[in-house]
Amino acid sequence: TQLLEQSPQFLSIQEGENLTVYCNSSSVFSSLQWYRQEPGEGPVLLVTVVTGGEVKKLKRLTFQFGDARKDSSLHITAAQPGDTGLYLCAGVGNDYKLSFGAGTTVTVRA
Amino acid sequence: EPEVTQTPSHQVTQMGQEVILRCVPISNHLYFYWYRQILGQKVEFLVSFYNNEISEKSEIFDDQFSVERPDGSNFTLKIRSTKLEDSAMYFCASSVGGKASTDTQYFGPGTRLTVL
């Protein structure tokens, strides 16, 4: 199982500020996925990135896959209270299974 | 919108007892998964299932665990003799295809298992 390290573990910001969550590994992944998990619910897929250097945008969320396909970032512009939640990254490695990071808990204060 | 459902939402059991967690995957999906999340820890892969067979399993999925698709709609996870360390949130997921890198897995809301 490939290890994915997410940072920071917790992030609390004011509404309107920007934030970035990082997902790093020493392993190469064939793809990397970002999920959001609400309390009492299962993870919900936000995006999948496959190509090294790929950038995907989902409204105010920007996802980037590192050139070497070992790391990824999630950037939220002008965060809103509705962005509050647990963000998980998960990579698919050479074992073809999803390996999850520990998650970043994001709190956006109004 | 179709969704994965799981029952029960919370299961409390005594150590040593057998439990069966139930899942109804999305109807046209062919690949089914179980994951677990111990409180405060990562979501961990347990097993994947396709065509009535286990296709992949992790080292966590030992002889105490088994999965079954008893009919055309349910997918179950059985723990034969529960241990305290089995206490966790168990998530079922399903996907149309089995390529984890490109086939989206849809997760259910989870079953919280508490072993006393």
Short mmCIF file of C-alpha atoms in Angstrom, two decimals:
data_model
loop_
_atom_site.label_atom_id
_atom_site.label_comp_id
_atom_site.label_asym_id
_atom_site.label_seq_id
_atom_site.Cartn_x
_atom_site.Cartn_y
_atom_site.Cartn_z
CA THR A 1 0.00 0.00 0.00
CA GLN A 2 1.35 3.37 -1.02
CA LEU A 3 1.36 6.05 1.66
CA LEU A 4 -0.25 9.42 1.04
CA GLU A 5 0.47 12.26 3.43
CA GLN A 6 -2.00 15.13 3.59
CA SER A 7 -1.24 18.53 5.01
CA PRO A 8 -2.32 20.38 6.91
CA GLN A 9 -4.46 18.12 9.08
CA PHE A 10 -6.70 21.02 10.07
CA LEU A 11 -7.29 24.36 8.38
CA SER A 12 -9.50 27.16 9.64
CA ILE A 13 -9.92 30.30 7.56
CA GLN A 14 -12.21 33.28 7.19
CA GLU A 15 -14.81 33.43 4.43
CA GLY A 16 -13.30 34.93 1.28
CA GLU A 17 -9.77 33.72 1.93
CA ASN A 18 -7.94 31.20 -0.23
CA LEU A 19 -6.63 27.84 0.95
CA THR A 20 -4.47 25.03 -0.35
CA VAL A 21 -4.42 21.40 0.76
CA TYR A 22 -1.48 19.18 -0.15
CA CYS A 23 -1.22 15.47 -0.80
CA ASN A 24 2.27 13.99 -1.04
CA SER A 25 3.82 10.59 -1.51
CA SER A 26 7.11 8.98 -2.43
CA SER A 27 5.20 6.63 -4.72
CA VAL A 28 3.98 7.18 -8.25
CA PHE A 29 0.25 6.92 -8.83
CA SER A 30 -1.58 6.15 -12.04
CA SER A 31 -4.26 8.56 -10.91
CA LEU A 32 -5.17 10.62 -7.92
CA GLN A 33 -8.62 11.45 -6.68
CA TRP A 34 -10.00 14.06 -4.32
CA TYR A 35 -13.06 13.35 -2.20
CA ARG A 36 -15.13 15.34 0.21
CA GLN A 37 -16.68 13.62 3.20
CA GLU A 38 -19.46 15.07 5.33
CA PRO A 39 -20.09 13.83 8.89
CA GLY A 40 -22.07 10.59 8.85
CA GLU A 41 -21.68 10.12 5.12
CA GLY A 42 -19.35 8.33 2.75
CA PRO A 43 -16.70 10.05 0.65
CA VAL A 44 -17.98 11.77 -2.50
CA LEU A 45 -15.66 12.03 -5.48
CA LEU A 46 -14.79 15.58 -6.55
CA VAL A 47 -12.24 14.97 -9.29
CA THR A 48 -9.80 12.48 -10.77
CA VAL A 49 -6.45 13.58 -12.20
CA VAL A 50 -4.53 11.18 -14.39
CA THR A 51 -1.79 12.97 -16.31
CA GLY A 52 1.33 14.42 -14.69
CA GLY A 53 1.00 18.22 -14.56
CA GLU A 54 -2.74 18.07 -15.14
CA VAL A 55 -4.85 20.90 -13.76
CA LYS A 56 -8.61 20.61 -13.33
CA LYS A 57 -11.00 23.28 -12.20
CA LEU A 58 -14.35 22.76 -10.52
CA LYS A 59 -15.86 26.20 -9.96
CA ARG A 60 -13.68 27.72 -7.21
CA LEU A 61 -11.69 24.51 -6.69
CA THR A 62 -8.47 23.91 -8.61
CA PHE A 63 -6.79 20.52 -8.54
CA GLN A 64 -3.26 19.89 -9.73
CA PHE A 65 -1.37 16.63 -10.24
CA GLY A 66 2.39 16.88 -9.89
CA ASP A 67 4.57 16.34 -12.93
CA ALA A 68 6.00 13.15 -11.42
CA ARG A 69 2.52 11.93 -10.39
CA LYS A 70 3.59 11.68 -6.75
CA ASP A 71 1.74 14.65 -5.34
CA SER A 72 -1.33 16.78 -5.77
CA SER A 73 -2.89 19.93 -4.43
CA LEU A 74 -6.37 21.29 -3.96
CA HIS A 75 -6.75 25.06 -4.01
CA ILE A 76 -9.98 26.79 -3.04
CA THR A 77 -10.41 30.41 -4.05
CA ALA A 78 -12.61 32.75 -2.03
CA ALA A 79 -13.71 30.02 0.36
CA GLN A 80 -17.30 29.97 1.58
CA PRO A 81 -18.82 28.36 4.69
CA GLY A 82 -20.31 25.70 2.39
CA ASP A 83 -16.78 24.53 1.62
CA THR A 84 -16.42 23.33 5.20
CA GLY A 85 -15.74 19.61 5.31
CA LEU A 86 -13.19 16.82 5.29
CA TYR A 87 -11.16 16.63 2.09
CA LEU A 88 -9.50 13.33 1.25
CA CYS A 89 -7.01 12.48 -1.43
CA ALA A 90 -6.72 8.91 -2.69
CA GLY A 91 -4.24 7.45 -5.13
CA VAL A 92 -4.34 4.41 -7.34
CA GLY A 93 -0.94 2.74 -7.34
CA ASN A 94 0.57 -0.34 -8.84
CA ASP A 95 -1.68 -2.53 -6.70
CA TYR A 96 -4.71 -1.03 -8.52
CA LYS A 97 -6.35 -0.20 -5.18
CA LEU A 98 -7.38 3.14 -3.73
CA SER A 99 -5.08 4.32 -0.94
CA PHE A 100 -6.48 7.21 1.05
CA GLY A 101 -4.75 10.02 2.86
CA ALA A 102 -5.78 10.88 6.42
CA GLY A 103 -7.73 13.92 5.29
CA THR A 104 -7.73 17.64 5.89
CA THR A 105 -10.54 19.14 7.93
CA VAL A 106 -11.38 22.54 6.48
CA THR A 107 -13.45 25.05 8.44
CA VAL A 108 -14.55 28.27 6.78
CA ARG A 109 -15.81 30.86 9.24
CA ALA A 110 -18.51 33.29 8.15
CA GLU B 1 -30.04 9.93 -8.45
CA PRO B 2 -29.07 6.31 -7.74
CA GLU B 3 -27.08 5.79 -4.58
CA VAL B 4 -25.45 3.08 -2.55
CA THR B 5 -27.39 2.26 0.59
CA GLN B 6 -26.18 0.52 3.73
CA THR B 7 -27.93 -1.03 6.70
CA PRO B 8 -27.87 -0.75 9.59
CA SER B 9 -26.48 2.73 10.12
CA HIS B 10 -25.18 1.68 13.52
CA GLN B 11 -24.53 -1.82 14.84
CA VAL B 12 -23.53 -2.58 18.42
CA THR B 13 -22.33 -6.08 19.20
CA GLN B 14 -20.51 -8.06 21.86
CA MET B 15 -16.97 -9.25 21.26
CA GLY B 16 -16.97 -12.71 19.70
CA GLN B 17 -20.35 -12.29 18.03
CA GLU B 18 -20.93 -12.51 14.31
CA VAL B 19 -22.15 -9.44 12.44
CA ILE B 20 -23.40 -8.99 8.90
CA LEU B 21 -23.27 -5.57 7.32
CA ARG B 22 -25.51 -5.05 4.34
CA CYS B 23 -25.16 -2.94 1.24
CA VAL B 24 -27.27 -2.37 -1.84
CA PRO B 25 -24.97 -1.18 -4.63
CA ILE B 26 -26.16 0.95 -7.54
CA SER B 27 -28.16 -1.36 -9.78
CA ASN B 28 -26.10 -1.30 -12.99
CA HIS B 29 -22.74 -1.47 -11.22
CA LEU B 30 -20.64 -4.61 -11.49
CA TYR B 31 -17.81 -4.01 -9.03
CA PHE B 32 -18.32 -3.84 -5.30
CA TYR B 33 -16.01 -2.84 -2.46
CA TRP B 34 -15.77 -2.66 1.29
CA TYR B 35 -13.64 -0.12 3.10
CA ARG B 36 -13.29 0.64 6.77
CA GLN B 37 -12.37 3.76 8.69
CA ILE B 38 -11.31 3.43 12.30
CA LEU B 39 -12.13 6.58 14.22
CA GLY B 40 -9.52 9.22 13.54
CA GLN B 41 -7.70 7.10 10.97
CA LYS B 42 -7.61 6.73 7.18
CA VAL B 43 -10.15 5.03 5.01
CA GLU B 44 -8.68 1.58 4.31
CA PHE B 45 -9.46 -0.80 1.47
CA LEU B 46 -10.71 -4.22 2.57
CA VAL B 47 -11.93 -6.11 -0.48
CA SER B 48 -13.22 -5.84 -4.02
CA PHE B 49 -15.72 -8.20 -5.59
CA TYR B 50 -16.66 -8.90 -9.18
CA ASN B 51 -18.58 -11.66 -10.91
CA ASN B 52 -19.31 -13.38 -7.59
CA GLU B 53 -15.66 -13.60 -6.66
CA ILE B 54 -13.19 -11.65 -4.59
CA SER B 55 -10.88 -9.87 -7.01
CA GLU B 56 -8.60 -8.10 -4.52
CA LYS B 57 -8.25 -8.08 -0.76
CA SER B 58 -6.01 -6.34 1.71
CA GLU B 59 -4.04 -7.84 4.57
CA ILE B 60 -6.78 -6.62 6.90
CA PHE B 61 -9.28 -8.95 5.23
CA ASP B 62 -8.34 -12.16 7.05
CA ASP B 63 -10.28 -15.38 7.60
CA GLN B 64 -12.65 -13.62 9.99
CA PHE B 65 -14.09 -11.64 7.10
CA SER B 66 -16.19 -12.85 4.21
CA VAL B 67 -18.27 -11.20 1.51
CA GLU B 68 -21.26 -12.45 -0.38
CA ARG B 69 -23.75 -11.37 -2.99
CA PRO B 70 -26.66 -13.52 -1.81
CA ASP B 71 -29.09 -12.20 -4.40
CA GLY B 72 -29.25 -9.74 -7.27
CA SER B 73 -29.20 -6.65 -5.12
CA ASN B 74 -27.44 -7.14 -1.78
CA PHE B 75 -23.73 -7.25 -1.04
CA THR B 76 -22.78 -8.28 2.48
CA LEU B 77 -19.73 -8.20 4.71
CA LYS B 78 -19.63 -10.78 7.49
CA ILE B 79 -17.30 -10.68 10.46
CA ARG B 80 -17.37 -14.09 12.10
CA SER B 81 -16.08 -13.36 15.58
CA THR B 82 -15.81 -9.65 16.22
CA LYS B 83 -12.90 -8.16 18.12
CA LEU B 84 -12.70 -4.79 19.87
CA GLU B 85 -10.40 -3.53 17.11
CA ASP B 86 -13.09 -4.21 14.49
CA SER B 87 -14.94 -1.15 15.78
CA ALA B 88 -14.98 1.23 12.83
CA MET B 89 -17.08 2.82 10.14
CA TYR B 90 -17.55 0.37 7.27
CA PHE B 91 -18.21 1.81 3.82
CA CYS B 92 -19.55 -0.07 0.86
CA ALA B 93 -18.83 1.26 -2.63
CA SER B 94 -19.70 0.24 -6.16
CA SER B 95 -18.56 1.12 -9.66
CA VAL B 96 -19.51 0.31 -13.22
CA GLY B 97 -16.02 -0.75 -14.23
CA GLY B 98 -13.19 -2.12 -12.17
CA LYS B 99 -10.38 0.22 -13.14
CA ALA B 100 -9.88 2.21 -9.93
CA SER B 101 -7.96 4.94 -11.73
CA THR B 102 -10.83 5.89 -14.03
CA ASP B 103 -14.01 4.18 -12.84
CA THR B 104 -15.66 6.26 -10.15
CA GLN B 105 -16.48 4.42 -6.96
CA TYR B 106 -19.67 5.59 -5.31
CA PHE B 107 -19.67 5.24 -1.55
CA GLY B 108 -22.55 4.46 0.75
CA PRO B 109 -23.18 6.39 3.98
CA GLY B 110 -21.47 3.73 6.07
CA THR B 111 -22.31 1.47 8.99
CA ARG B 112 -20.80 2.34 12.34
CA LEU B 113 -19.83 -0.91 14.07
CA THR B 114 -19.19 -0.78 17.80
CA VAL B 115 -17.79 -3.90 19.44
CA LEU B 116 -18.11 -3.98 23.24
#
